[in-house]
Amino acid sequence: RNSSTSVAARCSVGSGSATVLIVDNDGTIQFTRAAYSVDEGVGEAVIGVVRTGNTNRAASVDYQILDGTASYGADYSAAQTNGTLQFAPGEVFQEIRLSIVDDTVVEPVETISLVLTNPTGGLPLGGQRTATLSIIDNDISFQFVTNHFRGNENAGYAVISVERLGQTNAAASVV
């Protein structure tokens, strides 16, 4: 996929004139999206990095993986939290892979920030030089609404309220 911008200019020399068309096909290196989302139970998140334009020469870009609300080791891990992606001549796509920890803690959506820096090979960074990975929790738990309940011994029953936490789009029961 080539990303190009054309610029037309009108030139004249003496009594003659010509139109010159300059095509910008330098390309960029950037994330394929601004936001990625995975379920906590997915096992691995794959973040795409793409380069466009002239792919006839080698290029590289450094990356960093930074904690957002997710914590390295507790919520995710990676072979390294920073590194360099190498693009061979003709290669247009690379991946950053992160292992996602499937814990049993009910928690809100957690985020990881990714940043690209230091491109080489004559390519600048594109507009999508940062990305966010959201980890969607898949855990369910139950808790009593309060730790005090009252009932009348002559009523034959008591109302005890239980609250469901975490994922609410799947069937669950309390025994």
PDB file of N, CA and C in Angstrom, residues 99-155:
ATOM      1  N   SER A  99       1.883 -10.923  26.395  1.00  0.00           N
ATOM      2  CA  SER A  99       1.125 -11.974  27.066  1.00  0.00           C
ATOM      3  C   SER A  99       0.192 -11.309  28.074  1.00  0.00           C
ATOM      4  N   ILE A 100      -1.065 -11.694  28.034  1.00  0.00           N
ATOM      5  CA  ILE A 100      -2.071 -11.128  28.935  1.00  0.00           C
ATOM      6  C   ILE A 100      -2.314 -12.121  30.064  1.00  0.00           C
ATOM      7  N   VAL A 101      -2.265 -11.640  31.306  1.00  0.00           N
ATOM      8  CA  VAL A 101      -2.459 -12.490  32.486  1.00  0.00           C
ATOM      9  C   VAL A 101      -3.953 -12.599  32.764  1.00  0.00           C
ATOM     10  N   ASP A 102      -4.466 -13.819  32.781  1.00  0.00           N
ATOM     11  CA  ASP A 102      -5.879 -14.075  33.088  1.00  0.00           C
ATOM     12  C   ASP A 102      -6.003 -14.368  34.579  1.00  0.00           C
ATOM     13  N   ASP A 103      -6.171 -13.323  35.361  1.00  0.00           N
ATOM     14  CA  ASP A 103      -6.277 -13.487  36.813  1.00  0.00           C
ATOM     15  C   ASP A 103      -7.731 -13.738  37.216  1.00  0.00           C
ATOM     16  N   THR A 104      -7.989 -13.821  38.493  1.00  0.00           N
ATOM     17  CA  THR A 104      -9.349 -14.053  38.985  1.00  0.00           C
ATOM     18  C   THR A 104      -9.880 -12.843  39.746  1.00  0.00           C
ATOM     19  N   VAL A 105      -9.247 -11.698  39.554  1.00  0.00           N
ATOM     20  CA  VAL A 105      -9.635 -10.479  40.251  1.00  0.00           C
ATOM     21  C   VAL A 105     -10.622  -9.696  39.391  1.00  0.00           C
ATOM     22  N   VAL A 106     -11.758  -9.309  39.997  1.00  0.00           N
ATOM     23  CA  VAL A 106     -12.702  -8.450  39.298  1.00  0.00           C
ATOM     24  C   VAL A 106     -12.127  -7.036  39.317  1.00  0.00           C
ATOM     25  N   GLU A 107     -11.962  -6.470  38.139  1.00  0.00           N
ATOM     26  CA  GLU A 107     -11.329  -5.155  38.032  1.00  0.00           C
ATOM     27  C   GLU A 107     -11.891  -4.412  36.822  1.00  0.00           C
ATOM     28  N   PRO A 108     -11.735  -3.104  36.791  1.00  0.00           N
ATOM     29  CA  PRO A 108     -12.205  -2.352  35.618  1.00  0.00           C
ATOM     30  C   PRO A 108     -11.302  -2.610  34.419  1.00  0.00           C
ATOM     31  N   VAL A 109     -11.682  -2.070  33.277  1.00  0.00           N
ATOM     32  CA  VAL A 109     -10.836  -2.153  32.083  1.00  0.00           C
ATOM     33  C   VAL A 109      -9.479  -1.541  32.429  1.00  0.00           C
ATOM     34  N   GLU A 110      -8.419  -2.245  32.035  1.00  0.00           N
ATOM     35  CA  GLU A 110      -7.063  -1.767  32.312  1.00  0.00           C
ATOM     36  C   GLU A 110      -6.370  -1.440  30.993  1.00  0.00           C
ATOM     37  N   THR A 111      -5.458  -0.475  31.037  1.00  0.00           N
ATOM     38  CA  THR A 111      -4.826  -0.013  29.805  1.00  0.00           C
ATOM     39  C   THR A 111      -3.304  -0.107  29.848  1.00  0.00           C
ATOM     40  N   ILE A 112      -2.744  -0.254  28.653  1.00  0.00           N
ATOM     41  CA  ILE A 112      -1.298  -0.262  28.424  1.00  0.00           C
ATOM     42  C   ILE A 112      -1.043   0.744  27.302  1.00  0.00           C
ATOM     43  N   SER A 113      -0.008   1.560  27.446  1.00  0.00           N
ATOM     44  CA  SER A 113       0.351   2.537  26.413  1.00  0.00           C
ATOM     45  C   SER A 113       1.548   2.027  25.619  1.00  0.00           C
ATOM     46  N   LEU A 114       1.523   2.256  24.315  1.00  0.00           N
ATOM     47  CA  LEU A 114       2.629   1.882  23.437  1.00  0.00           C
ATOM     48  C   LEU A 114       3.063   3.118  22.658  1.00  0.00           C
ATOM     49  N   VAL A 115       4.381   3.266  22.496  1.00  0.00           N
ATOM     50  CA  VAL A 115       4.938   4.450  21.837  1.00  0.00           C
ATOM     51  C   VAL A 115       6.014   4.019  20.844  1.00  0.00           C
ATOM     52  N   LEU A 116       5.985   4.598  19.650  1.00  0.00           N
ATOM     53  CA  LEU A 116       7.029   4.387  18.649  1.00  0.00           C
ATOM     54  C   LEU A 116       7.948   5.607  18.636  1.00  0.00           C
ATOM     55  N   THR A 117       9.278   5.367  18.496  1.00  0.00           N
ATOM     56  CA  THR A 117      10.264   6.448  18.426  1.00  0.00           C
ATOM     57  C   THR A 117      11.398   6.037  17.499  1.00  0.00           C
ATOM     58  N   ASN A 118      12.234   6.975  17.142  1.00  0.00           N
ATOM     59  CA  ASN A 118      13.490   6.757  16.420  1.00  0.00           C
ATOM     60  C   ASN A 118      13.370   5.905  15.151  1.00  0.00           C
ATOM     61  N   PRO A 119      12.553   6.324  14.185  1.00  0.00           N
ATOM     62  CA  PRO A 119      12.494   5.558  12.929  1.00  0.00           C
ATOM     63  C   PRO A 119      13.788   5.727  12.136  1.00  0.00           C
ATOM     64  N   THR A 120      14.146   4.691  11.383  1.00  0.00           N
ATOM     65  CA  THR A 120      15.314   4.762  10.502  1.00  0.00           C
ATOM     66  C   THR A 120      14.890   4.356   9.094  1.00  0.00           C
ATOM     67  N   GLY A 121      15.812   4.425   8.167  1.00  0.00           N
ATOM     68  CA  GLY A 121      15.526   4.032   6.791  1.00  0.00           C
ATOM     69  C   GLY A 121      14.908   5.155   5.986  1.00  0.00           C
ATOM     70  N   GLY A 122      15.033   6.387   6.472  1.00  0.00           N
ATOM     71  CA  GLY A 122      14.504   7.529   5.737  1.00  0.00           C
ATOM     72  C   GLY A 122      13.019   7.744   5.890  1.00  0.00           C
ATOM     73  N   LEU A 123      12.383   7.036   6.817  1.00  0.00           N
ATOM     74  CA  LEU A 123      10.946   7.174   7.005  1.00  0.00           C
ATOM     75  C   LEU A 123      10.645   7.904   8.315  1.00  0.00           C
ATOM     76  N   PRO A 124       9.742   8.877   8.279  1.00  0.00           N
ATOM     77  CA  PRO A 124       9.331   9.520   9.519  1.00  0.00           C
ATOM     78  C   PRO A 124       8.229   8.699  10.199  1.00  0.00           C
ATOM     79  N   LEU A 125       7.955   9.003  11.445  1.00  0.00           N
ATOM     80  CA  LEU A 125       6.806   8.403  12.113  1.00  0.00           C
ATOM     81  C   LEU A 125       5.532   8.981  11.517  1.00  0.00           C
ATOM     82  N   GLY A 126       4.529   8.146  11.389  1.00  0.00           N
ATOM     83  CA  GLY A 126       3.231   8.614  10.913  1.00  0.00           C
ATOM     84  C   GLY A 126       2.445   9.233  12.056  1.00  0.00           C
ATOM     85  N   GLY A 127       1.238   9.601  11.778  1.00  0.00           N
ATOM     86  CA  GLY A 127       0.381  10.241  12.772  1.00  0.00           C
ATOM     87  C   GLY A 127       0.012   9.329  13.924  1.00  0.00           C
ATOM     88  N   GLN A 128       0.074   8.011  13.686  1.00  0.00           N
ATOM     89  CA  GLN A 128      -0.313   7.062  14.734  1.00  0.00           C
ATOM     90  C   GLN A 128       0.931   6.521  15.416  1.00  0.00           C
ATOM     91  N   ARG A 129       1.631   7.375  16.146  1.00  0.00           N
ATOM     92  CA  ARG A 129       2.878   6.984  16.815  1.00  0.00           C
ATOM     93  C   ARG A 129       2.652   6.489  18.235  1.00  0.00           C
ATOM     94  N   THR A 130       1.420   6.628  18.752  1.00  0.00           N
ATOM     95  CA  THR A 130       1.056   6.077  20.058  1.00  0.00           C
ATOM     96  C   THR A 130      -0.187   5.219  19.900  1.00  0.00           C
ATOM     97  N   ALA A 131      -0.338   4.257  20.790  1.00  0.00           N
ATOM     98  CA  ALA A 131      -1.517   3.391  20.780  1.00  0.00           C
ATOM     99  C   ALA A 131      -1.828   2.982  22.216  1.00  0.00           C
ATOM    100  N   THR A 132      -3.072   2.601  22.434  1.00  0.00           N
ATOM    101  CA  THR A 132      -3.515   2.133  23.746  1.00  0.00           C
ATOM    102  C   THR A 132      -4.118   0.745  23.600  1.00  0.00           C
ATOM    103  N   LEU A 133      -3.686  -0.166  24.451  1.00  0.00           N
ATOM    104  CA  LEU A 133      -4.262  -1.503  24.519  1.00  0.00           C
ATOM    105  C   LEU A 133      -5.138  -1.566  25.760  1.00  0.00           C
ATOM    106  N   SER A 134      -6.415  -1.918  25.587  1.00  0.00           N
ATOM    107  CA  SER A 134      -7.339  -2.084  26.706  1.00  0.00           C
ATOM    108  C   SER A 134      -7.538  -3.567  26.972  1.00  0.00           C
ATOM    109  N   ILE A 135      -7.430  -3.957  28.239  1.00  0.00           N
ATOM    110  CA  ILE A 135      -7.659  -5.335  28.654  1.00  0.00           C
ATOM    111  C   ILE A 135      -9.024  -5.378  29.333  1.00  0.00           C
ATOM    112  N   ILE A 136      -9.948  -6.121  28.726  1.00  0.00           N
ATOM    113  CA  ILE A 136     -11.317  -6.221  29.230  1.00  0.00           C
ATOM    114  C   ILE A 136     -11.392  -7.389  30.213  1.00  0.00           C
ATOM    115  N   ASP A 137     -11.802  -7.103  31.430  1.00  0.00           N
ATOM    116  CA  ASP A 137     -11.870  -8.115  32.482  1.00  0.00           C
ATOM    117  C   ASP A 137     -12.926  -9.173  32.147  1.00  0.00           C
ATOM    118  N   ASN A 138     -12.654 -10.423  32.498  1.00  0.00           N
ATOM    119  CA  ASN A 138     -13.591 -11.521  32.240  1.00  0.00           C
ATOM    120  C   ASN A 138     -14.011 -12.241  33.522  1.00  0.00           C
ATOM    121  N   ASP A 139     -13.800 -11.601  34.666  1.00  0.00           N
ATOM    122  CA  ASP A 139     -14.060 -12.258  35.946  1.00  0.00           C
ATOM    123  C   ASP A 139     -15.414 -11.867  36.528  1.00  0.00           C
ATOM    124  N   ILE A 140     -15.953 -12.769  37.344  1.00  0.00           N
ATOM    125  CA  ILE A 140     -17.233 -12.570  38.019  1.00  0.00           C
ATOM    126  C   ILE A 140     -17.040 -12.913  39.487  1.00  0.00           C
ATOM    127  N   SER A 141     -17.624 -12.117  40.353  1.00  0.00           N
ATOM    128  CA  SER A 141     -17.659 -12.481  41.774  1.00  0.00           C
ATOM    129  C   SER A 141     -18.972 -11.999  42.363  1.00  0.00           C
ATOM    130  N   PHE A 142     -19.263 -12.500  43.540  1.00  0.00           N
ATOM    131  CA  PHE A 142     -20.486 -12.127  44.239  1.00  0.00           C
ATOM    132  C   PHE A 142     -20.125 -11.693  45.647  1.00  0.00           C
ATOM    133  N   GLN A 143     -20.913 -10.767  46.159  1.00  0.00           N
ATOM    134  CA  GLN A 143     -20.710 -10.349  47.544  1.00  0.00           C
ATOM    135  C   GLN A 143     -22.056  -9.988  48.150  1.00  0.00           C
ATOM    136  N   PHE A 144     -22.131 -10.122  49.468  1.00  0.00           N
ATOM    137  CA  PHE A 144     -23.332  -9.686  50.162  1.00  0.00           C
ATOM    138  C   PHE A 144     -23.392  -8.166  50.096  1.00  0.00           C
ATOM    139  N   VAL A 145     -24.602  -7.625  49.985  1.00  0.00           N
ATOM    140  CA  VAL A 145     -24.779  -6.181  49.897  1.00  0.00           C
ATOM    141  C   VAL A 145     -24.384  -5.516  51.209  1.00  0.00           C
ATOM    142  N   THR A 146     -24.599  -6.187  52.308  1.00  0.00           N
ATOM    143  CA  THR A 146     -24.229  -5.682  53.627  1.00  0.00           C
ATOM    144  C   THR A 146     -23.793  -6.869  54.479  1.00  0.00           C
ATOM    145  N   ASN A 147     -23.195  -6.590  55.607  1.00  0.00           N
ATOM    146  CA  ASN A 147     -22.814  -7.698  56.477  1.00  0.00           C
ATOM    147  C   ASN A 147     -23.805  -7.883  57.628  1.00  0.00           C
ATOM    148  N   HIS A 148     -24.953  -7.182  57.587  1.00  0.00           N
ATOM    149  CA  HIS A 148     -26.008  -7.324  58.604  1.00  0.00           C
ATOM    150  C   HIS A 148     -27.347  -7.537  57.898  1.00  0.00           C
ATOM    151  N   PHE A 149     -28.017  -8.624  58.274  1.00  0.00           N
ATOM    152  CA  PHE A 149     -29.354  -8.898  57.748  1.00  0.00           C
ATOM    153  C   PHE A 149     -30.270  -9.173  58.925  1.00  0.00           C
ATOM    154  N   ARG A 150     -31.529  -8.779  58.784  1.00  0.00           N
ATOM    155  CA  ARG A 150     -32.507  -9.020  59.843  1.00  0.00           C
ATOM    156  C   ARG A 150     -33.674  -9.794  59.254  1.00  0.00           C
ATOM    157  N   GLY A 151     -34.181 -10.667  60.024  1.00  0.00           N
ATOM    158  CA  GLY A 151     -35.361 -11.412  59.609  1.00  0.00           C
ATOM    159  C   GLY A 151     -36.211 -11.762  60.826  1.00  0.00           C
ATOM    160  N   ASN A 152     -37.461 -11.969  60.582  1.00  0.00           N
ATOM    161  CA  ASN A 152     -38.387 -12.351  61.643  1.00  0.00           C
ATOM    162  C   ASN A 152     -38.438 -13.873  61.677  1.00  0.00           C
ATOM    163  N   GLU A 153     -38.181 -14.459  62.839  1.00  0.00           N
ATOM    164  CA  GLU A 153     -38.154 -15.919  62.923  1.00  0.00           C
ATOM    165  C   GLU A 153     -39.496 -16.546  62.616  1.00  0.00           C
ATOM    166  N   ASN A 154     -40.564 -15.794  62.734  1.00  0.00           N
ATOM    167  CA  ASN A 154     -41.898 -16.338  62.442  1.00  0.00           C
ATOM    168  C   ASN A 154     -42.271 -16.208  60.968  1.00  0.00           C
ATOM    169  N   ALA A 155     -41.495 -15.472  60.185  1.00  0.00           N
ATOM    170  CA  ALA A 155     -41.834 -15.265  58.771  1.00  0.00           C
ATOM    171  C   ALA A 155     -41.533 -16.505  57.929  1.00  0.00           C
TER     172      ALA A 155
END
